[in-house]
Short mmCIF file of C-alpha atoms in Angstrom, two decimals:
data_model
loop_
_atom_site.label_atom_id
_atom_site.label_comp_id
_atom_site.label_asym_id
_atom_site.label_seq_id
_atom_site.Cartn_x
_atom_site.Cartn_y
_atom_site.Cartn_z
CA MET A 1 -1.92 37.36 24.64
CA LYS A 2 -1.16 39.81 21.77
CA VAL A 3 -0.51 38.76 18.19
CA VAL A 4 -0.08 40.62 14.93
CA GLN A 5 -2.80 39.91 12.46
CA PHE A 6 -3.90 40.98 9.04
CA ASP A 7 -7.32 40.36 7.54
CA THR A 8 -6.63 41.60 4.08
CA PHE A 9 -3.61 41.89 1.79
CA GLY A 10 -2.18 45.33 1.44
CA ILE A 11 0.37 47.89 2.69
CA ALA A 12 1.72 46.34 5.93
CA HIS A 13 1.35 49.26 8.26
CA LYS A 14 -2.21 49.95 7.05
CA VAL A 15 -3.58 46.34 7.28
CA ALA A 16 -1.62 44.60 10.12
CA ARG A 17 -2.44 45.32 13.71
CA SER A 18 -1.92 44.03 17.27
CA VAL A 19 -4.88 42.16 18.60
CA ASP A 20 -5.73 40.13 21.71
CA CYS A 21 -6.05 36.37 21.31
CA PRO A 22 -6.61 33.42 23.74
CA GLU A 23 -3.51 32.07 25.38
CA PRO A 24 -2.07 28.85 24.01
CA GLU A 25 -3.84 25.53 24.70
CA PRO A 26 -2.19 22.88 26.83
CA LEU A 27 0.77 21.15 25.18
CA CYS A 28 0.46 17.84 23.29
CA ALA A 29 3.24 15.40 22.83
CA GLY A 30 6.08 16.63 20.74
CA GLU A 31 5.24 20.32 21.21
CA VAL A 32 7.11 23.18 22.81
CA LEU A 33 5.65 26.35 24.38
CA VAL A 34 7.78 29.40 23.65
CA GLU A 35 7.90 32.94 25.00
CA VAL A 36 8.90 35.09 22.00
CA GLU A 37 11.79 37.41 23.01
CA ALA A 38 12.28 39.29 19.71
CA PHE A 39 11.72 39.32 15.97
CA PRO A 40 12.84 41.39 13.06
CA ILE A 41 10.71 42.86 10.23
CA ASN A 42 12.06 41.43 7.05
CA PRO A 43 11.22 42.23 3.43
CA VAL A 44 9.63 38.75 3.10
CA ASP A 45 7.22 39.78 5.88
CA LEU A 46 6.16 42.92 4.01
CA LEU A 47 5.74 40.97 0.90
CA THR A 48 3.62 38.30 2.64
CA ILE A 49 1.33 40.95 4.14
CA ALA A 50 1.12 42.53 0.68
CA GLY A 51 0.08 39.21 -0.85
CA SER A 52 3.14 39.39 -3.16
CA TYR A 53 5.19 36.53 -1.77
CA ALA A 54 5.39 33.02 -3.39
CA VAL A 55 2.94 31.63 -0.82
CA ARG A 56 -0.20 33.58 0.09
CA PRO A 57 -1.53 32.52 3.48
CA PRO A 58 -5.21 32.10 4.16
CA LEU A 59 -6.75 35.06 5.88
CA PRO A 60 -6.87 36.16 8.63
CA ALA A 61 -3.17 35.51 8.99
CA VAL A 62 -0.29 36.07 11.39
CA PRO A 63 3.03 37.08 9.77
CA GLY A 64 6.45 36.41 10.99
CA SER A 65 9.38 34.61 9.24
CA GLU A 66 11.80 34.81 12.13
CA ALA A 67 11.88 34.91 15.97
CA LEU A 68 13.94 34.13 18.92
CA GLY A 69 12.35 32.66 22.10
CA ARG A 70 12.69 31.07 25.50
CA VAL A 71 11.20 27.66 26.09
CA ILE A 72 8.68 27.73 28.92
CA GLY A 73 7.18 24.29 28.66
CA VAL A 74 7.66 20.99 26.74
CA GLY A 75 5.23 18.22 25.91
CA ASP A 76 5.80 14.49 26.31
CA GLY A 77 8.65 13.08 24.30
CA VAL A 78 10.60 16.25 23.93
CA SER A 79 14.22 15.77 25.03
CA HIS A 80 16.47 18.11 23.01
CA VAL A 81 15.16 21.28 24.64
CA CYS A 82 13.85 22.07 28.07
CA ALA A 83 12.36 25.00 29.95
CA GLY A 84 14.72 27.95 30.10
CA ASP A 85 16.52 27.15 26.84
CA ARG A 86 16.87 29.92 24.33
CA ILE A 87 15.86 28.70 20.82
CA LEU A 88 15.69 29.77 17.21
CA MET A 89 12.11 29.35 16.10
CA MET A 90 11.99 27.61 12.66
CA SER A 91 8.25 28.04 12.58
CA ARG A 92 6.41 30.70 10.68
CA GLU A 93 3.59 32.99 11.95
CA ASN A 94 5.98 34.09 14.76
CA TRP A 95 4.69 37.64 15.51
CA VAL A 96 3.07 36.71 18.78
CA GLN A 97 3.88 36.85 22.43
CA TYR A 98 3.60 33.10 23.00
CA LYS A 99 3.51 30.25 20.57
CA ILE A 100 3.26 26.45 20.46
CA ILE A 101 5.64 24.95 17.94
CA LYS A 102 6.60 21.50 16.95
CA ALA A 103 9.74 20.23 18.79
CA SER A 104 11.43 19.81 15.42
CA GLU A 105 11.01 23.62 14.81
CA ALA A 106 13.11 24.49 17.94
CA ILE A 107 16.93 24.79 17.52
CA ARG A 108 18.63 25.35 20.86
CA LEU A 109 21.26 28.13 20.93
CA ASP A 110 24.03 27.53 23.34
CA VAL A 111 25.79 30.88 23.03
CA ASP A 112 25.99 34.03 25.00
CA ALA A 113 25.09 36.76 22.45
CA ASP A 114 22.93 39.73 21.90
CA PRO A 115 19.35 38.32 21.63
CA LEU A 116 18.43 41.02 19.02
CA GLN A 117 21.29 39.66 16.72
CA LEU A 118 20.20 36.02 17.41
CA ALA A 119 16.69 36.88 16.40
CA MET A 120 18.04 37.66 12.89
CA LEU A 121 19.88 34.43 12.59
CA LYS A 122 17.35 32.23 10.76
CA ILE A 123 17.38 33.86 7.23
CA ASN A 124 20.09 36.25 6.30
CA PRO A 125 23.22 34.63 7.67
CA PRO A 126 22.47 31.07 6.29
CA THR A 127 21.36 32.69 3.00
CA ALA A 128 24.76 34.43 2.71
CA PHE A 129 26.70 31.36 3.89
CA LEU A 130 24.95 28.86 1.58
CA MET A 131 25.15 31.04 -1.45
CA MET A 132 28.84 31.44 -0.90
CA THR A 133 29.66 27.82 -0.28
CA ARG A 134 27.20 25.68 -2.36
CA PHE A 135 27.50 26.93 -5.89
CA GLN A 136 31.31 27.43 -6.43
CA GLU A 137 34.42 26.29 -4.67
CA LEU A 138 36.24 29.43 -3.60
CA SER A 139 39.79 29.44 -2.48
CA GLN A 140 41.62 32.03 -0.37
CA GLY A 141 42.29 35.02 -2.50
CA ASP A 142 39.45 34.41 -4.95
CA TRP A 143 36.83 37.12 -5.46
CA LEU A 144 33.08 37.14 -5.43
CA ILE A 145 30.80 40.02 -6.41
CA GLN A 146 27.49 41.00 -4.99
CA ASN A 147 24.94 43.81 -5.64
CA ALA A 148 22.69 45.28 -2.93
CA ALA A 149 25.77 45.00 -0.83
CA ASN A 150 24.49 47.20 1.93
CA SER A 151 21.54 44.83 2.61
CA ALA A 152 21.47 42.53 5.60
CA VAL A 153 22.47 39.49 3.47
CA GLY A 154 25.18 41.63 1.84
CA THR A 155 26.82 42.69 5.05
CA CYS A 156 26.68 39.05 6.34
CA LEU A 157 28.34 37.94 3.12
CA ILE A 158 31.18 40.43 3.59
CA SER A 159 31.90 39.17 7.08
CA LEU A 160 31.66 35.51 6.16
CA ALA A 161 33.76 35.81 2.99
CA ARG A 162 36.44 37.75 4.95
CA ALA A 163 36.68 35.05 7.55
CA GLN A 164 37.38 32.48 4.78
CA GLY A 165 39.93 34.62 2.94
CA VAL A 166 37.61 35.34 -0.01
CA ARG A 167 37.68 38.87 -1.26
CA THR A 168 34.45 40.78 -2.19
CA VAL A 169 33.46 43.24 -4.78
CA ASN A 170 30.44 45.12 -3.47
CA VAL A 171 28.06 46.97 -5.73
CA VAL A 172 25.78 49.69 -4.35
CA ARG A 173 23.42 52.32 -5.76
CA ARG A 174 24.84 55.40 -4.15
CA ALA A 175 28.31 56.67 -3.24
CA ASP A 176 27.30 57.42 0.42
CA LEU A 177 26.91 53.69 0.94
CA MET A 178 30.59 52.97 0.15
CA ALA A 179 32.34 54.03 3.31
CA PRO A 180 30.29 52.03 5.78
CA LEU A 181 30.89 48.78 3.86
CA MET A 182 34.68 49.47 3.68
CA GLU A 183 34.52 49.84 7.52
CA ARG A 184 32.87 46.44 7.72
CA GLY A 185 35.73 44.85 5.80
CA ALA A 186 34.73 45.04 2.14
CA ASP A 187 37.66 44.80 -0.18
CA LEU A 188 36.18 46.88 -3.05
CA VAL A 189 32.99 48.93 -3.20
CA LEU A 190 31.74 50.34 -6.48
CA VAL A 191 28.56 52.26 -7.52
CA ASP A 192 26.62 50.26 -10.16
CA GLY A 193 26.57 51.48 -13.69
CA PRO A 194 26.90 50.31 -17.37
CA ASP A 195 30.70 50.25 -17.10
CA LEU A 196 30.82 48.12 -14.00
CA HIS A 197 32.72 45.35 -15.81
CA GLU A 198 35.54 47.73 -16.80
CA ARG A 199 35.85 49.23 -13.36
CA VAL A 200 35.92 45.76 -11.63
CA ARG A 201 38.66 44.46 -13.97
CA ALA A 202 40.67 47.66 -13.61
CA ALA A 203 40.66 46.97 -9.86
CA ILE A 204 41.25 43.27 -9.68
CA GLY A 205 43.03 42.53 -12.98
CA SER A 206 42.79 38.95 -14.11
CA ASP A 207 42.13 37.46 -10.61
CA ARG A 208 39.53 34.68 -10.39
CA LEU A 209 35.99 36.07 -9.89
CA ALA A 210 33.83 32.94 -9.99
CA LEU A 211 30.64 33.88 -8.12
CA GLY A 212 28.12 36.65 -8.40
CA ILE A 213 25.35 37.15 -5.86
CA ASP A 214 22.32 39.01 -7.34
CA ALA A 215 19.49 40.57 -5.22
CA VAL A 216 18.36 43.09 -7.88
CA ALA A 217 17.58 41.15 -11.10
CA GLY A 218 16.79 43.02 -14.32
CA ASP A 219 19.85 44.32 -16.17
CA ALA A 220 21.82 44.26 -12.91
CA THR A 221 22.10 40.34 -13.33
CA GLY A 222 23.79 40.82 -16.65
CA ARG A 223 26.29 43.34 -15.38
CA LEU A 224 27.34 40.90 -12.66
CA ALA A 225 27.68 38.15 -15.34
CA GLN A 226 29.93 40.39 -17.38
CA CYS A 227 32.24 40.80 -14.44
CA LEU A 228 32.73 37.04 -13.81
CA SER A 229 35.60 34.90 -15.02
CA ASP A 230 34.73 32.31 -17.64
CA GLY A 231 32.65 29.48 -16.12
CA GLY A 232 31.37 31.66 -13.28
CA VAL A 233 27.96 31.42 -11.62
CA VAL A 234 25.44 34.14 -10.88
CA VAL A 235 23.11 33.17 -8.01
CA ASN A 236 19.91 35.22 -7.93
CA TYR A 237 17.95 35.44 -4.60
CA GLY A 238 15.89 38.66 -5.06
CA MET A 239 14.13 40.98 -7.38
CA LEU A 240 14.56 44.42 -6.02
CA SER A 241 14.19 45.95 -9.61
CA GLU A 242 10.94 43.94 -9.96
CA MET A 243 12.19 42.94 -13.45
CA PRO A 244 13.22 39.46 -14.70
CA CYS A 245 16.86 38.57 -14.80
CA ALA A 246 18.53 39.62 -18.04
CA VAL A 247 21.74 38.05 -19.15
CA ASP A 248 23.21 38.39 -22.66
CA PRO A 249 23.25 35.01 -24.39
CA HIS A 250 26.94 35.70 -25.25
CA GLN A 251 27.79 35.39 -21.53
CA ILE A 252 26.01 31.94 -21.33
CA VAL A 253 26.99 30.47 -24.71
CA PHE A 254 30.54 31.61 -25.20
CA ARG A 255 31.76 32.21 -21.68
CA GLY A 256 29.92 29.42 -19.83
CA ILE A 257 28.31 31.74 -17.29
CA THR A 258 25.47 30.01 -15.39
CA LEU A 259 22.48 31.74 -13.90
CA THR A 260 20.68 29.88 -11.07
CA GLY A 261 18.43 30.80 -8.19
CA PHE A 262 18.47 30.51 -4.37
CA TRP A 263 15.61 29.95 -1.98
CA LEU A 264 16.47 29.24 1.60
CA VAL A 265 13.40 27.25 2.26
CA LYS A 266 14.34 24.65 -0.42
CA PHE A 267 17.79 24.21 1.12
CA LEU A 268 16.54 23.90 4.72
CA THR A 269 13.87 21.34 3.68
CA ALA A 270 16.53 19.13 2.23
CA MET A 271 18.65 19.19 5.40
CA SER A 272 18.44 16.81 8.26
CA ALA A 273 17.79 18.11 11.82
CA GLU A 274 21.53 17.50 12.62
CA GLU A 275 22.68 19.44 9.59
CA LYS A 276 20.37 22.44 10.51
CA ALA A 277 21.55 22.42 14.11
CA SER A 278 25.16 22.34 12.95
CA LEU A 279 24.64 25.18 10.40
CA TYR A 280 22.87 27.41 12.94
CA GLY A 281 25.26 26.53 15.70
CA GLU A 282 28.21 27.63 13.59
CA LEU A 283 26.48 30.91 12.59
CA ALA A 284 25.42 31.60 16.13
CA SER A 285 29.01 31.30 17.25
CA ARG A 286 30.00 33.92 14.67
CA ILE A 287 27.44 36.23 16.21
CA ALA A 288 28.73 35.49 19.70
CA ASP A 289 32.32 36.37 18.69
CA GLY A 290 31.28 39.51 16.87
CA ALA A 291 32.15 38.32 13.35
CA LEU A 292 28.53 38.62 12.26
CA ASN A 293 26.62 41.75 13.24
CA THR A 294 23.60 43.50 11.79
CA ASP A 295 22.82 47.14 12.53
CA VAL A 296 19.57 47.76 14.42
CA GLU A 297 17.87 51.06 13.89
CA ALA A 298 14.92 50.83 16.28
CA VAL A 299 13.13 48.46 18.58
CA TYR A 300 9.35 48.64 19.10
CA PRO A 301 6.78 46.87 21.38
CA ILE A 302 4.23 44.68 19.69
CA GLU A 303 1.49 47.22 20.49
CA ASP A 304 3.22 49.70 18.11
CA ILE A 305 3.49 47.22 15.21
CA ALA A 306 1.86 49.70 12.70
CA ARG A 307 4.63 52.23 13.52
CA ALA A 308 7.30 49.56 13.41
CA LEU A 309 6.04 48.44 9.96
CA GLN A 310 5.92 51.97 8.61
CA HIS A 311 9.49 52.44 9.81
CA ALA A 312 10.59 49.23 8.25
CA ALA A 313 9.29 50.34 4.83
CA ARG A 314 11.08 53.63 5.05
CA PRO A 315 13.79 54.21 2.37
CA GLY A 316 17.36 54.86 3.55
CA ARG A 317 17.11 53.08 6.82
CA GLY A 318 20.42 52.53 8.67
CA GLY A 319 19.52 49.15 10.23
CA LYS A 320 16.84 46.56 10.94
CA ILE A 321 13.60 47.23 12.79
CA MET A 322 12.99 44.92 15.68
CA VAL A 323 10.10 44.06 17.87
CA THR A 324 10.20 42.78 21.44
CA PRO A 325 6.67 41.38 22.05
CA ASN A 326 7.09 40.76 25.75
CA GLY A 327 8.72 44.00 26.69
CA PRO A 328 12.32 45.31 26.57
CA LEU A 329 15.05 42.68 26.86
CA PRO A 330 17.51 42.83 29.73
CA GLY A 331 20.67 44.86 28.89
#
């Protein structure tokens, strides 16, 4: 079978390649054999290959934070999934054609939906959902503000907030990104800048804006904090600026603004199997009914992983880069 492997850390398309490896061993008790249908290339994957992520795997390594698969075999003692089931793979090292995973890493998806969309279910939708719901109680008509609003997490957040009657201020880097977000249901889209606070308040008045979602860090964190109502929370989940979060102490001391962080792995680790199944089941249903959708720009075979990785790193992409390791999926 083919797997994606890298033997040294570096620029992803230069160090990762498709290689032939032995097929999986016979199953042991509590294991599941999966045929991988599709996986996306995420920023975390590029960071892992570069050696810049929080966890550096031992080399040689197989990347892959997300994947969707079909069960083709189960070991003794496995009862919650069976052959033929479509599953979300909660494992890592998923850029392979076939993989043995622990039964606890298989979440059955009982929805009829686009498999490419389901392959992107593990990280971005729950990241958006949990950041929106776990740090502040938002009521219908409240506002939240986010930067990097055109990202996959950002577009998920727009859809999820809209479904709950929460309005969104969406901050982007360029004016040409504004119209596509309005078409997705964004309530307000603004280009970032030093006067962001004034423009936000000119648009929403004194309405409650209690939550800021920050993917950029650096001075952008402070600009979100300025926009919030007193007692608001900024949740940082990324560092696109490659700079530390910077918030004026005035915002923290006198206005009661809180800065905290979000890491999906930490939240999922604290959840029971039932809680995770419920979370992903709800989000999968949002994909099935069209409420959650991520643009896909291109789909590659696993043999072309270098080209796929190069494409994924290209600035100004219009959607996710996907790989279908066992060939094109049925239409």
